Tab-separated table of C-alpha atoms in Angstrom:
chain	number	residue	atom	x	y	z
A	48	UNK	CA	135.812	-16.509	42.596
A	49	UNK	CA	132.313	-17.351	43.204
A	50	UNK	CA	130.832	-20.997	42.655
A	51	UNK	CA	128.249	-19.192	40.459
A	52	UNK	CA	127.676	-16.647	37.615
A	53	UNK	CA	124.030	-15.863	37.711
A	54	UNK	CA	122.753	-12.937	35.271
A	55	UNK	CA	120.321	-11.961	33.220
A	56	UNK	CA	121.511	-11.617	30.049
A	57	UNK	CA	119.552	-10.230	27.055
A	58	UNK	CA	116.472	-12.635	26.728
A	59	UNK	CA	117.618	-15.042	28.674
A	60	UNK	CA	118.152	-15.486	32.776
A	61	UNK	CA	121.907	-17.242	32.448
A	62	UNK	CA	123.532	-19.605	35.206
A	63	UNK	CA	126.920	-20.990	35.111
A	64	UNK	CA	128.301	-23.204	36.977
A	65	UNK	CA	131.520	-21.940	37.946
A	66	UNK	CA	133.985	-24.304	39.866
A	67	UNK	CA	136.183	-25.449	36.815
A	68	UNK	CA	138.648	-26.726	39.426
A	69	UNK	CA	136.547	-29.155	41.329
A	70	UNK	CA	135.051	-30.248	37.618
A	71	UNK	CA	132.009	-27.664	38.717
A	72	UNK	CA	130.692	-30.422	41.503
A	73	UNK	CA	127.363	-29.202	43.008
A	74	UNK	CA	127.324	-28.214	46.674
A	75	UNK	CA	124.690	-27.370	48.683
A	76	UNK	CA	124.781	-23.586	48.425
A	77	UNK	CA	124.642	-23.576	44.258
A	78	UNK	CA	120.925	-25.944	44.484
A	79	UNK	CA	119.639	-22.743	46.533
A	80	UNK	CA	120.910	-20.174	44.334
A	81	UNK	CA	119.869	-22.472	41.179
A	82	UNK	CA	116.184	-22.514	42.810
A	83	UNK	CA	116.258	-18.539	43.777
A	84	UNK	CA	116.831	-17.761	39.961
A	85	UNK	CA	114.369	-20.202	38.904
A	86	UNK	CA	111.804	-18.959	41.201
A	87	UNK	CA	112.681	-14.834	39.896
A	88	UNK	CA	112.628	-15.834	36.571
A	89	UNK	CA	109.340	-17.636	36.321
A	90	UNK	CA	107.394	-14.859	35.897
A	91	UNK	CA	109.682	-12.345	34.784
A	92	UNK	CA	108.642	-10.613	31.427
A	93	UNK	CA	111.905	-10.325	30.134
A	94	UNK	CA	113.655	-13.913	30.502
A	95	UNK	CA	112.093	-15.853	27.592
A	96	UNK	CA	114.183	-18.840	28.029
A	97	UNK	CA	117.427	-20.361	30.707
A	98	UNK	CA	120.448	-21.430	29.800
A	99	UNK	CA	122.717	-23.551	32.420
A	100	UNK	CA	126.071	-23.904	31.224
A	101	UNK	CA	129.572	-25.086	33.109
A	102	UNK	CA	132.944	-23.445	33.431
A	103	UNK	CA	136.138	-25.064	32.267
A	104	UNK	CA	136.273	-27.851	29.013
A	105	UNK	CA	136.413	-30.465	31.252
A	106	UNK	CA	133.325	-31.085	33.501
A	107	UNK	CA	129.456	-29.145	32.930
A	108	UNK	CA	128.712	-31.140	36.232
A	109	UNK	CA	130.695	-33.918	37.664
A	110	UNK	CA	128.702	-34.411	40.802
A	111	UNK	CA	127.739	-33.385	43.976
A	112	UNK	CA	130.151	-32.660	46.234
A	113	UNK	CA	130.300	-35.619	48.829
A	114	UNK	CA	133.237	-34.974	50.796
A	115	UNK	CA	130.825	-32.818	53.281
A	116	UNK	CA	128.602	-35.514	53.743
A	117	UNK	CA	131.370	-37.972	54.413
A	118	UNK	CA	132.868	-35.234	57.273
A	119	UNK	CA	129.135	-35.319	58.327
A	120	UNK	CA	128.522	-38.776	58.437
A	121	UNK	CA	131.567	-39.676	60.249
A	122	UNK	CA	130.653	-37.357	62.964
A	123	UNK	CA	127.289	-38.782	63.339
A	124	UNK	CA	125.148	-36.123	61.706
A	125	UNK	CA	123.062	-37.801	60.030
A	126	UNK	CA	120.525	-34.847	59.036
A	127	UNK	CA	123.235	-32.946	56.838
A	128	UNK	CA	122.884	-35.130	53.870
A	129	UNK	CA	119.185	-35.595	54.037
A	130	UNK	CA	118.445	-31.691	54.022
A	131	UNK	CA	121.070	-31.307	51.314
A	132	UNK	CA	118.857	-33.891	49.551
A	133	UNK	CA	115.785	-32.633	50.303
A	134	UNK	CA	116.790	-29.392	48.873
A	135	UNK	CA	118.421	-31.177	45.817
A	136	UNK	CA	115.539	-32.921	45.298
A	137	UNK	CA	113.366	-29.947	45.353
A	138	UNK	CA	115.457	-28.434	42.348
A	139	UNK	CA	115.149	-31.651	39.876
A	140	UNK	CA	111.436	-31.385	40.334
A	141	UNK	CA	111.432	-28.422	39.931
A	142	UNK	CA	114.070	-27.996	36.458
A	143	UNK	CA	112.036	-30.834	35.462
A	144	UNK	CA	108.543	-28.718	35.726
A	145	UNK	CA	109.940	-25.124	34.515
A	146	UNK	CA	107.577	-23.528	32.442
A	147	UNK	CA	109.946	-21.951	30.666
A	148	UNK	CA	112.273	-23.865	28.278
A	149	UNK	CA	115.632	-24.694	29.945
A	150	UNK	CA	118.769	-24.973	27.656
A	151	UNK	CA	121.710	-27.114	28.890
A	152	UNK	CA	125.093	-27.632	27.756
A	153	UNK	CA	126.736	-30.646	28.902
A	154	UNK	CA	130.464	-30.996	27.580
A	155	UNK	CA	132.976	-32.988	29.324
A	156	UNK	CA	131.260	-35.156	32.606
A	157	UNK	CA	127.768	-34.456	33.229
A	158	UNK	CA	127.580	-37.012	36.330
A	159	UNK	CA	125.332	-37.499	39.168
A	160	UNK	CA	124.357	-34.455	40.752
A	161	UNK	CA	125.239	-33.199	37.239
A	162	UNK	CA	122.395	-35.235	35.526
A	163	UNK	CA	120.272	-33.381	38.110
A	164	UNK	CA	120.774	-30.002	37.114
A	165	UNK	CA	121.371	-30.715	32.884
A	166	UNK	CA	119.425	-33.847	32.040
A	167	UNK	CA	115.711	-32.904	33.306
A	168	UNK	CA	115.778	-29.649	30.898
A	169	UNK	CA	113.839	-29.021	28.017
A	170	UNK	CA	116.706	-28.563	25.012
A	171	UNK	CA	119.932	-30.534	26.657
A	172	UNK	CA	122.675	-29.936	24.060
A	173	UNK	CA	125.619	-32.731	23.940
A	174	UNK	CA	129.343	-32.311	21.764
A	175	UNK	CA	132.049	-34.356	21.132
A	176	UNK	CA	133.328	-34.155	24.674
A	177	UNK	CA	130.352	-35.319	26.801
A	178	UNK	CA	130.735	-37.865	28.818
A	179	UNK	CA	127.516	-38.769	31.190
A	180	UNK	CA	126.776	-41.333	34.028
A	181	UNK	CA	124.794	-42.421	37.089
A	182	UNK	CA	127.752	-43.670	38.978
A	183	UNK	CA	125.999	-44.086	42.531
A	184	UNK	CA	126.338	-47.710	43.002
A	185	UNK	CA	130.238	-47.167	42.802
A	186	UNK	CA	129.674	-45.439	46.086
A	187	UNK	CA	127.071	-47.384	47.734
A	188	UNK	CA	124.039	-45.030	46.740
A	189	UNK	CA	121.461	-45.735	44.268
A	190	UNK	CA	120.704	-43.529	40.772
A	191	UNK	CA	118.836	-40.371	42.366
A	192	UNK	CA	118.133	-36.917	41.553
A	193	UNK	CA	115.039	-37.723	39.365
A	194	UNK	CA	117.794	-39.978	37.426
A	195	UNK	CA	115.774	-43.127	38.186
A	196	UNK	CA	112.951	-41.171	35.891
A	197	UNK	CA	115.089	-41.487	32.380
A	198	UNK	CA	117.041	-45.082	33.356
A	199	UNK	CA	112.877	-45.850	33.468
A	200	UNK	CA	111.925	-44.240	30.361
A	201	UNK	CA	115.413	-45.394	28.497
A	202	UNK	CA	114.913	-48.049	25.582
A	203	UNK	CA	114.012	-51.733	26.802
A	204	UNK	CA	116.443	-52.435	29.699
A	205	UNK	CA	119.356	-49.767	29.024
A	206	UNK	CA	117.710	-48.573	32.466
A	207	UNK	CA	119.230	-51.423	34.348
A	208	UNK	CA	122.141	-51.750	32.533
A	209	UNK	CA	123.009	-47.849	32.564
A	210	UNK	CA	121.908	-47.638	36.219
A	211	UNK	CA	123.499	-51.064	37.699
A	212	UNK	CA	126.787	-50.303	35.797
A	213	UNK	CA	127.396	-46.818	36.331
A	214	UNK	CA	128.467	-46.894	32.563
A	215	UNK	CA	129.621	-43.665	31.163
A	216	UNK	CA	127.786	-42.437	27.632
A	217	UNK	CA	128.982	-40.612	25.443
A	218	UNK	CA	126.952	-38.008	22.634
A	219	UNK	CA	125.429	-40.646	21.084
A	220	UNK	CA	124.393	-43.000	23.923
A	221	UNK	CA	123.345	-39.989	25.823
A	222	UNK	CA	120.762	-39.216	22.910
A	223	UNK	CA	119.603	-42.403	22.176
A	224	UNK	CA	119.040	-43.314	25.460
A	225	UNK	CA	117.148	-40.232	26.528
A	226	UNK	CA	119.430	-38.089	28.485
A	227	UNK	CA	120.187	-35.552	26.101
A	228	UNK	CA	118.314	-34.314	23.018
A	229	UNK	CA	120.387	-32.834	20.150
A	230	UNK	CA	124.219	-33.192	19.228
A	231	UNK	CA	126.039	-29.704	18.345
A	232	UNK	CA	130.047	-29.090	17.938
A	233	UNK	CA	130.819	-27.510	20.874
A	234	UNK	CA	132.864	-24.799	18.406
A	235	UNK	CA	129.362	-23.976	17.664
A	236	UNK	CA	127.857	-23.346	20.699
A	237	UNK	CA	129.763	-19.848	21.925
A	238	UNK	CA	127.131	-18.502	18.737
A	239	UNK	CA	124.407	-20.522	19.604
A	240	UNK	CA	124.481	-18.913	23.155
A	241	UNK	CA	124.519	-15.480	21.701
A	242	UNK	CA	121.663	-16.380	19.523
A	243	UNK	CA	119.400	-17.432	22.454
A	244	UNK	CA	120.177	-14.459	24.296
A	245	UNK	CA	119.270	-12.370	21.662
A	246	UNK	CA	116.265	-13.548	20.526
A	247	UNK	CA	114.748	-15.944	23.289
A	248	UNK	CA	113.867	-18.840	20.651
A	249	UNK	CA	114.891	-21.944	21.001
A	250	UNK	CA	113.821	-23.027	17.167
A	251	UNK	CA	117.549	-21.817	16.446
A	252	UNK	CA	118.663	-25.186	18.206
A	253	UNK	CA	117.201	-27.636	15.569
A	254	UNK	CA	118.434	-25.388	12.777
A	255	UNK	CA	121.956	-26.425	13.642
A	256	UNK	CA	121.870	-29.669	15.425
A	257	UNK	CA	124.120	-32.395	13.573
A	258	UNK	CA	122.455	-35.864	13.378
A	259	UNK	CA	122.947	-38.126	16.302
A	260	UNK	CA	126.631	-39.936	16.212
A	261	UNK	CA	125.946	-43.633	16.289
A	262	UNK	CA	125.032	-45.351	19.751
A	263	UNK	CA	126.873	-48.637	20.790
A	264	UNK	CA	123.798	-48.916	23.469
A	265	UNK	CA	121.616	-49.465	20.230
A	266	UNK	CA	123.870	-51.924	19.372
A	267	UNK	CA	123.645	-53.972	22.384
A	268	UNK	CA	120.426	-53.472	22.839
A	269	UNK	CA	119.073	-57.148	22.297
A	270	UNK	CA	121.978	-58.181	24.757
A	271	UNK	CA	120.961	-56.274	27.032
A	272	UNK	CA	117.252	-56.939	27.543
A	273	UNK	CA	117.599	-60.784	27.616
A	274	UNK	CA	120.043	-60.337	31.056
A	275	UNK	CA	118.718	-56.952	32.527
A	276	UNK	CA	115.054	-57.910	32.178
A	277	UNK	CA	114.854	-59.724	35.340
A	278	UNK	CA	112.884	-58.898	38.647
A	279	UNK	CA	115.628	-58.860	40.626
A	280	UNK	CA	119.327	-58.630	41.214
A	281	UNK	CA	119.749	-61.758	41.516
A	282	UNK	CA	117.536	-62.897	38.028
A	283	UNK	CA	120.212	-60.189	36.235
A	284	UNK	CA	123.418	-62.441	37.573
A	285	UNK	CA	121.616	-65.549	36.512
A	286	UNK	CA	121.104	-64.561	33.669
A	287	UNK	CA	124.336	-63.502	32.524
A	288	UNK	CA	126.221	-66.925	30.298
A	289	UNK	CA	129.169	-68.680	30.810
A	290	UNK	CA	130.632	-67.225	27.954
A	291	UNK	CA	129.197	-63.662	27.496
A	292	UNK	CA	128.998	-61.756	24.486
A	293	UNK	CA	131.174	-58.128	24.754
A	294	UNK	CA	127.947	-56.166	26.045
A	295	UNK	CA	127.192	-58.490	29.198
A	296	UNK	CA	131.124	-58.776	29.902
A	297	UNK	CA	131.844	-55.101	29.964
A	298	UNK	CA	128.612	-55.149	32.374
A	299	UNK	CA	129.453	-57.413	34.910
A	300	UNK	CA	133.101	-56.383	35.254
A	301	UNK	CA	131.989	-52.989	36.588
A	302	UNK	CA	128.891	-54.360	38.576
A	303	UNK	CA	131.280	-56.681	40.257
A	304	UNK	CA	132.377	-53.933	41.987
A	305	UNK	CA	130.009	-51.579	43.348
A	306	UNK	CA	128.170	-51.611	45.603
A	307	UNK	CA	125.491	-55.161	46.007
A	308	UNK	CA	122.939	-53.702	48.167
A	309	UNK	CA	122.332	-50.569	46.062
A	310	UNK	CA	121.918	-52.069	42.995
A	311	UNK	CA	119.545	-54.461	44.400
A	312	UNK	CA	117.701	-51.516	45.210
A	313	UNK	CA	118.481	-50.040	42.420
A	314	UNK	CA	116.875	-52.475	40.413
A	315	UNK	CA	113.685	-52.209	42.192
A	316	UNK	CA	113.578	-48.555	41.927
A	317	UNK	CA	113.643	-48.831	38.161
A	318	UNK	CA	111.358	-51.514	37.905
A	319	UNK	CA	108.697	-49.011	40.584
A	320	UNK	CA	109.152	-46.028	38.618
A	321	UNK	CA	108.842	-47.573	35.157
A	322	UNK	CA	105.401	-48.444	36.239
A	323	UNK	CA	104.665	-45.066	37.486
A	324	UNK	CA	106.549	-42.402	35.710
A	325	UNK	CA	106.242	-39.259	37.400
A	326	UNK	CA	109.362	-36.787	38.787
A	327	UNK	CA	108.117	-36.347	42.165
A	328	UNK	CA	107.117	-40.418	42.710
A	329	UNK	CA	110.760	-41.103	41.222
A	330	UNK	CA	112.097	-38.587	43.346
A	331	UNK	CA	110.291	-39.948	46.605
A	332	UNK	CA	111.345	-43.415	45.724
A	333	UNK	CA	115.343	-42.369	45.745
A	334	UNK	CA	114.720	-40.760	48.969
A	335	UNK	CA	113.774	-43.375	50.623
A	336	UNK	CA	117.079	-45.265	49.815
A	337	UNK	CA	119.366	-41.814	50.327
A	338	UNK	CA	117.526	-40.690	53.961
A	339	UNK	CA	118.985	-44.812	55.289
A	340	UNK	CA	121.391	-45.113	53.472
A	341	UNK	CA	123.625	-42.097	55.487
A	342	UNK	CA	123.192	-44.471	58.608
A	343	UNK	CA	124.383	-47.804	56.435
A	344	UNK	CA	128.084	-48.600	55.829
A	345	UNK	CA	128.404	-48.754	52.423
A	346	UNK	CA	127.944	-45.381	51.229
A	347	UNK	CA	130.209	-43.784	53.395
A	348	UNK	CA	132.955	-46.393	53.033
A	349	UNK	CA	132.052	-45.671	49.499
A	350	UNK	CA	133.323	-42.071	49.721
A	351	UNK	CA	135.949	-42.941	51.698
A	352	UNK	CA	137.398	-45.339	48.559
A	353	UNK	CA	136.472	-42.747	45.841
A	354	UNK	CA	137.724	-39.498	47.010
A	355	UNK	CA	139.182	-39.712	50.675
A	356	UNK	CA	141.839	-42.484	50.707
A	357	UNK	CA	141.159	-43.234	46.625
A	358	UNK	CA	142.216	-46.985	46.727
A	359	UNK	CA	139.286	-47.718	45.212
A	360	UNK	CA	138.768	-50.774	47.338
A	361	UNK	CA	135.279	-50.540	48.723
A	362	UNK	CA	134.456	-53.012	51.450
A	363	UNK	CA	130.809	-53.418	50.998
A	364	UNK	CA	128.839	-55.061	53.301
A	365	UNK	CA	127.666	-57.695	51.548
A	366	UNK	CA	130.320	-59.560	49.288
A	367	UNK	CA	128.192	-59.772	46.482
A	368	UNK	CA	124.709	-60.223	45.085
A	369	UNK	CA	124.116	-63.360	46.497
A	370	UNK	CA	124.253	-62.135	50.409
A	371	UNK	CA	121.731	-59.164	50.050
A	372	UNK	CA	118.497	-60.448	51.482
A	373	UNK	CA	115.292	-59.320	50.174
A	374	UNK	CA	114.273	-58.078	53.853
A	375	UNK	CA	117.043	-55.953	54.220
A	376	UNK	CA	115.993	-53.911	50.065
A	377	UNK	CA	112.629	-54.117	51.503
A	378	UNK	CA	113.668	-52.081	54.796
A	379	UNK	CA	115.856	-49.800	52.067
A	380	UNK	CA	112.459	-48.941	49.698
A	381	UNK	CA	109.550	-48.890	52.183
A	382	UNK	CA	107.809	-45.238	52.648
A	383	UNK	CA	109.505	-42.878	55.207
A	384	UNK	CA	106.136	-41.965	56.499
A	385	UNK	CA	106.368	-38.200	58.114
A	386	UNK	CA	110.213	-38.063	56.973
A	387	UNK	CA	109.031	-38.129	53.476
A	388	UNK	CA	109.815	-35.104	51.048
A	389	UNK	CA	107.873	-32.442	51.579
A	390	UNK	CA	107.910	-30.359	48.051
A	391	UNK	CA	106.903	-27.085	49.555
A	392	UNK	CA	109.325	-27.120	51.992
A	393	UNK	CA	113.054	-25.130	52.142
A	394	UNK	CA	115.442	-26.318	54.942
C-alpha cells in the first residue's frame, strides 16, 4: 500500500493521505510528493481546484512521524531533522501561497504536522469528529509548521493558551479560533467531493455548510486574556490565581507538564509573529527553535516519553518555568544566520 493516492481526478488534482494505520502521520517522503503535485498542478489547465483528504475515520493527519528523528538524533545526526524541516517548511509556505484554492478535510486528529498540510488551505472543512492541536510543547518542541501564524492571528490570547497547552479543539473551537473555516457532516462530504470534482467550484461549499457548533474557547475567552496576555512565561504563571476559574485550571494542569523551555519560547514566538504576520517570517522564526532544539535534551527525551518507552514521564531540563533563563530562549530565537531557510531550496 502506498503512503499516498495522488490523481487527478475530474477538475480537481486529488491527494490522500493514505496511512490509516499510523493515523496518516506525515513522513518525509509524502512533503515531497505533496510539493511535486503542487508544483504540476499550478499551471495545469485542467485542475481547477485541490482537495487533500485522509484515509481511515480516525486521523486526516496526526503528525509527523518522529520516531526517525529520534533514531537520528540518538545517533548523533543532527542534519536529518533539519532537512526534513526544511523541506516541511517549504510545503506550509507553499499550501499557504497556492494560487489555486485548496480544499481540506480534517475528521478525526488533524495534529501537528497535520495542521501543516490541512490548516493553511483556502476552504478547510471540519465534522463532528475533528479533533485539532499544536501539541509540540508535550515533546519539547515549539508550535511550527506555519502553526505559530494562526495561534498569532487567533482571537485575543487563545494563541497562548492553544499553543502553551497543546489543547485539543474540536469543530467549533477549530472555527472560531481560525483553524478551520466551515462545519459539514462528514455523511455529507463523500457528495461534496464528487461535486468539486465535477465542477471545480468551490461556491458548492457554503451552500451546505451547517452553522458553526458553539465554541467553549469563546466562552473563556475573557479568562483567558487576563492570564495569557503577559510578555513572558513567567508573567502567564503569575498571573494565574490561587483559586482559578475552570478555563485557567484546565490550562495549567497540562502546561505543568510539557515541556518549560519550549513554551517559553513559545511564547515569544507568538508574541514576534503577531507583530509581523507573514508565513515565511513565522516559518523562519520556528526554525530557529527546531534547527537547536535536535542538539537540546528535551525534545528527544520528549519522543522518547511519547512514543518510544510511552511512560509519559518527560524529564525536562528545567523543572519548571521558574528555572528557564531568559539567556538560554534568547540563544533558542536568535537568527541562524547562513543556516537559515532558504525557500528556493530542495534537500
Amino acid at each position: 500500500m502506498t503512503d499516498m493516492i495522488i490523481r487527478k481526478d475530474g477538475k480537481a488534482g486529488h491527494i490522500t493521505l493514505n496511512r490509516p494505520k499510523a493515523l496518516n502521520a506525515l513522513t518525509w517522503d509524502m512533503c515531497l510528493a505533496i510539493e511535486a503535485a503542487l508544483d504540476d498542478w499550478r499551471n495545469d489547465p485542467d485542475v481547477a481546484l485541490v482537495i487533500i483528504d485522509g484515509a481511515g475515520d480516525r486521523a486526516f493527519c496526526s503528525g509527523g512521524d518522529i520516531a526517525e528523528m529520534y533514531a537520528s538524533g540518538q545517533r548523533g545526526d543532527f542534519d536529518y531533522g533539519r532537512r526534513f524541516w526544511r523541506d516541511e517548511y517549504r510545503l506550509n509556505a507553499k499550501i499557504f501561497n497556492y494560487s489555486k484554492p485548496i480544499v481540506t478535510f480534517l475528521q478525526g486528529f488533524t495534529m501537528g504536522g497535520g495542521v501543516g498540510v490541512g490548516c493553511h488551505g483556502s476552504h478547510r472543512i471540519v465534522c463532528e469528529s475533528s479533533q485539532i492541536a499544536m501539541p509540540e510543547c508535550t515533546i519539547g518542541l515549539v508550535p511550527d509548521i506555519g502553526g505559530s501564524l494562526i495561534l498569532a492571528r487567533a482571537p485575543g490570547h487563545c494563541g497562548e493558551f492553544l499553543g502553551l497547552t497543546g489543547d485539543r479543539m474540536d469543530a467549533g473551537d477549530a472555527i472560531y479560533a481560525g483553524f478551520a473555516d466551515q462545519y459539514i457532516p462528514e455523511q455529507d462530504w463523500h457528495t461534496l467531493k464528487d461535486t468539486l470534482i465535477t465542477t471545480g467550484d468551490t461556491g458548492t461549499i457554503m451552500t451546505i455548510a451547517h452553522p458553526a457548533p458553539e465554541s467553549r474557547l469563546m466562552g473563556w475567552q475573557d479568562e483567558i486574556n487576563a492570564v495569557f496576555a503577559g510578555e513572558t512565561l513567567s508573567d502567564i504563571y503569575r498571573a494565574m490565581s490561587d483559586n482559578p476559574n475552570p478555563a485557567i485550571t484546565h490550562a495549567k494542569k497540562l502546561m505543568d507538564c510539557n515541556a518549560p523551555l519550549a513554551m517559553a519560547v513559545a511564547t515569544q514566538i507568538i508574541h514576534s509573529v503577531r507583530q509581523a504576520p507573514n508565513i515565511k517570517k513565522a516559518l523562519d522564526h520556528e526554525f530557529r527553535y527546531t534547527y537547536r532544539c535536535v542538539e537540546q535534551d528535551d525534545f528527544i527525551e520528549g519522543i522518547r516519553a511519547a512514543i518510544i518507552d510511552r511512560d509519559r514521564n518527560p524529564q525536562w531540563k528545567h523543572k519548571n518555568w521558574q528555572d528557564v533563563p531568559e539567556s538560554e530562549v534568547e540563544r533558542m530565537t536568535t537568527p541562524l544566520g547562513k543556516d537559515a531557510l532558504k525557500w528556493e531550496e530542495k534537500s
